């Protein structure tokens, strides 16, 4: 049977920390495998949104998927600032041109994140949807998947029909949301679902480290959304927690509700969840304890002495990956049996690669820091190289130093989500008493939710730096903090 439904698939995703000095440039999106088109795009991220979308879409007869040339995540991952206008215009320009030549399409799937920030384009996902709509026309359906850190308001759904955001942080349900997007897109195209929506902003702005959905009341927001989806047929609820480190006008919590043709019902459900978030606003800001680095390292030392190990020491605030504050304090307080994974240092790793660094070599270098004031000062490490290896587009150097401590140097920011991945660097994860990592919440997937770590300590430097929980220390230009709790007293419901 000839295909009777044609769906274009596009990908453009970034979570932009606009306070970082290094822009996310065109070349950051270009590397072996990216941009991708056709089957290569459809095969990218098989366990995430894209994988779920493709799997479910292909369970329907007569559906043809067309992978439109798209950039994958930049090689800097989340460790880079504003996406340049050049990068946005070139990739979106190509997408639009290809949609025209390969069309017509009955539907379009946009695999986005929601917290991309582009110089001169304040709502890039909505702008992408607007331009796609111009090409595919009113009769086609546009569906997207989002990260719950997306900064969204009602603009995206003015141009697109449906959005499906993950509900958990760590984001366990990416594949599931991809599946949903496919199923609902096909149903809408077959006139079996008529998307109606409601959107509500809740003026609460807080750091992502607070947003773990394993603890109340963040968990309660997730649970409330799941309850609505369980009790009503064809209702879908997105609770965007938002991403405060992108200086864009649509930051803050956003509720989106989709129903089958019932806008009034969507409004009622959106109000119910928005009201819950507002009622719990005080508790939302105190669900996670944050320590100073000195205090956190001292507590880690005590936990090690008491055998409450392994310990996780997570510097949630390091957005470049190069911060050395935690490493410095671990040395100052003379901890042993600690792995520091990682400190990003592109210059040092490039130099080591050029020198042909290998296991057994003596190591004596100043590493980390420098990239901006939030990264702090470089730290001199003297030790022995255990491993030096190329992988995942980075150069990794594992150095043993001090009293059985191990430092992992990487090229770019690395957010370690679970300890087991360290085995690929030849490390025995059970030999460490403490893991000093750079993560806010995703590490809970492999260190906390599974019971691996006995002690968990979240830390940040005293001076509020760019990934701080003290958002009022950040140089916002596009956000008026007074309009958000707890920095002002916004009227709500508005
Ligand atoms: Zn996220």
Short mmCIF file of N, CA, C and O in Angstrom, two decimals, residues 120-205:
data_model
loop_
_atom_site.label_atom_id
_atom_site.label_comp_id
_atom_site.label_asym_id
_atom_site.label_seq_id
_atom_site.Cartn_x
_atom_site.Cartn_y
_atom_site.Cartn_z
N UNK A 120 18.59 37.55 19.26
CA UNK A 120 17.64 38.25 18.39
C UNK A 120 16.34 37.51 18.14
O UNK A 120 15.45 38.03 17.49
N UNK A 121 16.23 36.26 18.63
CA UNK A 121 14.97 35.50 18.45
C UNK A 121 14.52 35.07 19.84
O UNK A 121 15.04 34.12 20.40
N UNK A 122 13.59 35.78 20.43
CA UNK A 122 13.28 35.58 21.83
C UNK A 122 12.57 34.25 22.13
O UNK A 122 12.69 33.71 23.20
N UNK A 123 11.79 33.75 21.17
CA UNK A 123 11.09 32.48 21.38
C UNK A 123 11.38 31.56 20.19
O UNK A 123 10.55 31.38 19.30
N UNK A 124 12.58 30.97 20.17
CA UNK A 124 13.02 30.27 18.95
C UNK A 124 12.16 29.06 18.57
O UNK A 124 11.97 28.82 17.38
N UNK A 125 11.65 28.31 19.56
CA UNK A 125 10.84 27.14 19.20
C UNK A 125 9.53 27.60 18.56
O UNK A 125 9.06 27.00 17.59
N UNK A 126 8.95 28.68 19.09
CA UNK A 126 7.73 29.22 18.51
C UNK A 126 8.01 29.79 17.12
O UNK A 126 7.20 29.65 16.19
N UNK A 127 9.18 30.41 16.97
CA UNK A 127 9.54 30.98 15.67
C UNK A 127 9.73 29.86 14.62
O UNK A 127 9.30 29.99 13.48
N UNK A 128 10.34 28.76 15.06
CA UNK A 128 10.49 27.61 14.17
C UNK A 128 9.11 27.09 13.75
O UNK A 128 8.84 26.85 12.56
N UNK A 129 8.21 26.96 14.72
CA UNK A 129 6.85 26.47 14.42
C UNK A 129 6.13 27.44 13.47
O UNK A 129 5.43 27.01 12.55
N UNK A 130 6.33 28.74 13.69
CA UNK A 130 5.68 29.74 12.84
C UNK A 130 6.13 29.60 11.38
O UNK A 130 5.32 29.59 10.45
N UNK A 131 7.44 29.42 11.20
CA UNK A 131 7.96 29.32 9.83
C UNK A 131 7.55 27.99 9.18
O UNK A 131 7.30 27.94 7.98
N UNK A 132 7.52 26.94 10.00
CA UNK A 132 7.08 25.63 9.47
C UNK A 132 5.61 25.72 9.03
O UNK A 132 5.23 25.24 7.96
N UNK A 133 4.81 26.38 9.86
CA UNK A 133 3.38 26.52 9.54
C UNK A 133 3.19 27.24 8.21
O UNK A 133 2.33 26.86 7.40
N UNK A 134 3.99 28.27 7.95
CA UNK A 134 3.89 29.02 6.68
C UNK A 134 4.06 28.10 5.48
O UNK A 134 3.44 28.30 4.45
N UNK A 135 4.93 27.10 5.63
CA UNK A 135 5.18 26.18 4.51
C UNK A 135 4.11 25.10 4.40
O UNK A 135 3.62 24.82 3.31
N UNK A 136 3.78 24.49 5.55
CA UNK A 136 2.91 23.30 5.46
C UNK A 136 1.42 23.65 5.44
O UNK A 136 0.59 22.81 5.11
N UNK A 137 1.10 24.88 5.80
CA UNK A 137 -0.29 25.32 5.71
C UNK A 137 -1.12 24.93 6.92
O UNK A 137 -0.69 24.17 7.78
N UNK A 138 -2.35 25.46 6.96
CA UNK A 138 -3.23 25.29 8.12
C UNK A 138 -3.74 23.85 8.26
O UNK A 138 -4.08 23.41 9.34
N UNK A 139 -3.77 23.13 7.14
CA UNK A 139 -4.38 21.79 7.19
C UNK A 139 -3.47 20.74 7.80
O UNK A 139 -3.93 19.71 8.29
N UNK A 140 -2.17 21.00 7.77
CA UNK A 140 -1.22 20.05 8.36
C UNK A 140 -1.22 20.21 9.88
O UNK A 140 -1.62 21.25 10.41
N UNK A 141 -0.79 19.16 10.59
CA UNK A 141 -0.67 19.23 12.05
C UNK A 141 0.80 19.26 12.45
O UNK A 141 1.63 18.57 11.85
N UNK A 142 1.08 20.08 13.46
CA UNK A 142 2.45 20.19 13.96
C UNK A 142 2.45 19.76 15.42
O UNK A 142 1.71 20.30 16.24
N UNK A 143 3.28 18.75 15.74
CA UNK A 143 3.41 18.29 17.12
C UNK A 143 4.88 18.33 17.53
O UNK A 143 5.77 18.15 16.70
N UNK A 144 5.10 18.59 18.82
CA UNK A 144 6.49 18.69 19.30
C UNK A 144 6.65 17.93 20.60
O UNK A 144 5.66 17.66 21.30
N UNK A 145 7.89 17.57 20.90
CA UNK A 145 8.20 17.11 22.25
C UNK A 145 9.13 18.12 22.90
O UNK A 145 9.92 18.79 22.22
N UNK A 146 9.00 18.23 24.22
CA UNK A 146 9.77 19.21 24.99
C UNK A 146 10.38 18.60 26.23
O UNK A 146 9.84 17.64 26.81
N UNK A 147 11.45 19.24 26.68
CA UNK A 147 12.01 19.01 28.01
C UNK A 147 11.18 19.85 28.97
O UNK A 147 10.69 20.93 28.61
N UNK A 148 11.03 19.41 30.22
CA UNK A 148 10.24 20.22 31.17
C UNK A 148 10.96 21.50 31.58
O UNK A 148 10.39 22.37 32.24
N UNK A 149 12.24 21.62 31.18
CA UNK A 149 12.95 22.88 31.42
C UNK A 149 12.71 23.90 30.32
O UNK A 149 13.33 24.97 30.32
N UNK A 150 11.84 23.57 29.39
CA UNK A 150 11.52 24.52 28.34
C UNK A 150 10.96 25.82 28.91
O UNK A 150 10.21 25.81 29.88
N UNK A 151 11.39 26.93 28.31
CA UNK A 151 10.80 28.23 28.63
C UNK A 151 9.74 28.50 27.58
O UNK A 151 10.05 28.84 26.44
N UNK A 152 8.52 28.29 27.96
CA UNK A 152 7.44 28.39 26.98
C UNK A 152 6.31 29.25 27.55
O UNK A 152 6.17 29.42 28.76
N UNK A 153 5.50 29.78 26.65
CA UNK A 153 4.27 30.45 27.05
C UNK A 153 3.22 30.04 26.03
O UNK A 153 3.27 28.90 25.55
N UNK A 154 2.31 30.91 25.65
CA UNK A 154 1.28 30.48 24.70
C UNK A 154 1.69 30.65 23.24
O UNK A 154 0.94 30.29 22.33
N UNK A 155 2.90 31.16 23.02
CA UNK A 155 3.30 31.49 21.65
C UNK A 155 3.47 30.25 20.76
O UNK A 155 3.02 30.24 19.62
N UNK A 156 4.09 29.21 21.31
CA UNK A 156 4.33 28.02 20.50
C UNK A 156 3.03 27.42 19.97
O UNK A 156 2.91 27.06 18.80
N UNK A 157 2.03 27.32 20.86
CA UNK A 157 0.77 26.68 20.46
C UNK A 157 -0.13 27.59 19.62
O UNK A 157 -1.21 27.18 19.19
N UNK A 158 0.33 28.82 19.36
CA UNK A 158 -0.37 29.64 18.38
C UNK A 158 -0.06 29.13 16.97
O UNK A 158 -0.84 29.31 16.05
N UNK A 159 1.12 28.54 16.84
CA UNK A 159 1.57 28.08 15.51
C UNK A 159 1.53 26.57 15.36
O UNK A 159 1.35 26.07 14.26
N UNK A 160 1.76 25.86 16.48
CA UNK A 160 1.75 24.40 16.45
C UNK A 160 0.46 23.91 17.10
O UNK A 160 -0.26 24.67 17.75
N UNK A 161 0.17 22.62 16.94
CA UNK A 161 -1.08 22.07 17.47
C UNK A 161 -0.91 21.39 18.81
O UNK A 161 -1.81 21.41 19.64
N UNK A 162 0.24 20.73 18.99
CA UNK A 162 0.40 19.91 20.18
C UNK A 162 1.84 19.92 20.67
O UNK A 162 2.77 20.00 19.86
N UNK A 163 1.98 19.82 21.98
CA UNK A 163 3.31 19.67 22.57
C UNK A 163 3.23 18.64 23.69
O UNK A 163 2.21 18.55 24.39
N UNK A 164 4.29 17.85 23.84
CA UNK A 164 4.33 16.82 24.89
C UNK A 164 5.66 16.94 25.63
O UNK A 164 6.71 16.68 25.05
N UNK A 165 5.57 17.33 26.89
CA UNK A 165 6.79 17.53 27.67
C UNK A 165 6.99 16.38 28.65
O UNK A 165 6.02 15.79 29.13
N UNK A 166 8.25 16.08 28.94
CA UNK A 166 8.53 15.06 29.96
C UNK A 166 7.99 15.54 31.30
O UNK A 166 7.88 16.73 31.56
N UNK A 167 7.65 14.57 32.16
CA UNK A 167 7.08 14.90 33.46
C UNK A 167 8.05 14.70 34.61
O UNK A 167 7.78 15.14 35.72
N UNK A 168 9.13 13.97 34.38
CA UNK A 168 10.03 13.63 35.47
C UNK A 168 11.37 14.34 35.31
O UNK A 168 11.85 14.54 34.20
N UNK A 169 11.96 14.68 36.42
CA UNK A 169 13.32 15.21 36.45
C UNK A 169 14.07 14.44 37.51
O UNK A 169 13.79 14.64 38.68
N UNK A 170 14.99 13.51 37.18
CA UNK A 170 15.55 13.16 35.86
C UNK A 170 14.47 12.78 34.83
O UNK A 170 13.43 12.26 35.20
N UNK A 171 14.79 13.03 33.57
CA UNK A 171 13.79 12.92 32.51
C UNK A 171 13.61 11.48 32.04
O UNK A 171 14.04 11.09 30.96
N UNK A 172 12.94 10.68 32.84
CA UNK A 172 12.78 9.26 32.53
C UNK A 172 11.87 8.99 31.33
O UNK A 172 11.91 7.90 30.77
N UNK A 173 11.00 9.91 31.00
CA UNK A 173 9.92 9.61 30.05
C UNK A 173 10.07 10.27 28.68
O UNK A 173 9.09 10.54 28.00
N UNK A 174 11.31 10.48 28.25
CA UNK A 174 11.51 11.09 26.94
C UNK A 174 10.94 10.20 25.81
O UNK A 174 10.21 10.67 24.93
N UNK A 175 11.28 8.93 25.84
CA UNK A 175 10.83 7.99 24.80
C UNK A 175 9.30 7.93 24.78
O UNK A 175 8.67 7.96 23.72
N UNK A 176 8.72 7.88 25.97
CA UNK A 176 7.26 7.81 26.10
C UNK A 176 6.59 9.04 25.48
O UNK A 176 5.57 8.94 24.79
N UNK A 177 7.17 10.21 25.71
CA UNK A 177 6.57 11.43 25.15
C UNK A 177 6.73 11.45 23.62
O UNK A 177 5.86 11.94 22.91
N UNK A 178 7.84 10.90 23.13
CA UNK A 178 8.02 10.77 21.68
C UNK A 178 6.94 9.87 21.09
O UNK A 178 6.34 10.18 20.05
N UNK A 179 6.67 8.76 21.77
CA UNK A 179 5.61 7.84 21.31
C UNK A 179 4.26 8.55 21.26
O UNK A 179 3.49 8.41 20.30
N UNK A 180 3.98 9.30 22.31
CA UNK A 180 2.70 10.02 22.37
C UNK A 180 2.57 11.02 21.23
O UNK A 180 1.50 11.13 20.63
N UNK A 181 3.65 11.74 20.99
CA UNK A 181 3.60 12.75 19.93
C UNK A 181 3.25 12.08 18.60
O UNK A 181 2.44 12.60 17.82
N UNK A 182 3.85 10.91 18.34
CA UNK A 182 3.58 10.20 17.08
C UNK A 182 2.12 9.77 17.00
O UNK A 182 1.44 9.99 16.00
N UNK A 183 1.66 9.16 18.08
CA UNK A 183 0.29 8.63 18.06
C UNK A 183 -0.73 9.76 17.90
O UNK A 183 -1.67 9.65 17.11
N UNK A 184 -0.53 10.84 18.64
CA UNK A 184 -1.50 11.93 18.59
C UNK A 184 -1.43 12.68 17.26
O UNK A 184 -2.44 13.17 16.77
N UNK A 185 -0.23 12.74 16.68
CA UNK A 185 -0.09 13.38 15.37
C UNK A 185 -0.85 12.58 14.31
O UNK A 185 -1.62 13.14 13.52
N UNK A 186 -0.68 11.27 14.34
CA UNK A 186 -1.39 10.42 13.37
C UNK A 186 -2.90 10.51 13.61
O UNK A 186 -3.69 10.66 12.67
N UNK A 187 -3.32 10.48 14.87
CA UNK A 187 -4.75 10.58 15.15
C UNK A 187 -5.33 11.92 14.68
O UNK A 187 -6.45 11.98 14.16
N UNK A 188 -4.57 12.99 14.91
CA UNK A 188 -5.06 14.31 14.48
C UNK A 188 -5.18 14.36 12.96
O UNK A 188 -6.17 14.86 12.41
N UNK A 189 -4.17 13.81 12.27
CA UNK A 189 -4.19 13.81 10.80
C UNK A 189 -5.38 13.00 10.29
O UNK A 189 -6.03 13.37 9.31
N UNK A 190 -5.71 11.92 11.02
CA UNK A 190 -6.85 11.08 10.62
C UNK A 190 -8.18 11.61 11.17
O UNK A 190 -9.18 10.88 11.18
N UNK A 191 -8.17 12.84 11.66
CA UNK A 191 -9.39 13.48 12.20
C UNK A 191 -9.97 12.73 13.40
O UNK A 191 -11.18 12.76 13.64
N UNK A 192 -9.12 12.04 14.14
CA UNK A 192 -9.56 11.29 15.31
C UNK A 192 -9.23 12.04 16.60
O UNK A 192 -9.52 11.58 17.71
N UNK A 193 -8.58 13.18 16.49
CA UNK A 193 -8.26 14.01 17.66
C UNK A 193 -8.21 15.45 17.18
O UNK A 193 -7.56 15.78 16.18
N UNK A 194 -8.92 16.32 17.91
CA UNK A 194 -9.00 17.71 17.52
C UNK A 194 -8.35 18.54 18.63
O UNK A 194 -9.00 18.80 19.65
N UNK A 195 -7.07 18.87 18.49
CA UNK A 195 -6.36 19.49 19.61
C UNK A 195 -6.95 20.83 20.03
O UNK A 195 -7.13 21.73 19.20
N UNK A 196 -7.30 20.92 21.33
CA UNK A 196 -7.69 22.20 21.93
C UNK A 196 -6.77 22.38 23.12
O UNK A 196 -6.38 21.40 23.76
N UNK A 197 -6.38 23.61 23.43
CA UNK A 197 -5.41 23.76 24.50
C UNK A 197 -5.67 24.96 25.39
O UNK A 197 -6.44 25.86 25.03
N UNK A 198 -5.03 24.92 26.56
CA UNK A 198 -5.01 26.07 27.45
C UNK A 198 -3.60 26.21 27.99
O UNK A 198 -2.90 25.21 28.15
N UNK A 199 -3.18 27.45 28.23
CA UNK A 199 -1.84 27.72 28.75
C UNK A 199 -1.94 28.67 29.93
O UNK A 199 -2.67 29.66 29.86
N UNK A 200 -1.25 28.36 31.01
CA UNK A 200 -1.18 29.27 32.15
C UNK A 200 0.25 29.43 32.63
O UNK A 200 0.95 28.45 32.83
N UNK A 201 0.67 30.66 32.81
CA UNK A 201 1.98 30.93 33.41
C UNK A 201 1.78 31.04 34.91
O UNK A 201 0.79 31.59 35.38
N UNK A 202 2.75 30.50 35.65
CA UNK A 202 2.76 30.67 37.10
C UNK A 202 4.05 31.41 37.44
O UNK A 202 5.14 30.91 37.15
N UNK A 203 3.94 32.61 38.02
CA UNK A 203 5.14 33.45 38.18
C UNK A 203 6.05 33.00 39.33
O UNK A 203 6.16 33.67 40.35
N UNK A 204 6.67 31.85 39.15
CA UNK A 204 7.63 31.33 40.12
C UNK A 204 8.91 31.05 39.36
O UNK A 204 8.89 30.40 38.32
N UNK A 205 10.02 31.59 39.88
CA UNK A 205 11.30 31.39 39.20
C UNK A 205 12.31 30.86 40.20
O UNK A 205 12.57 31.48 41.23
#
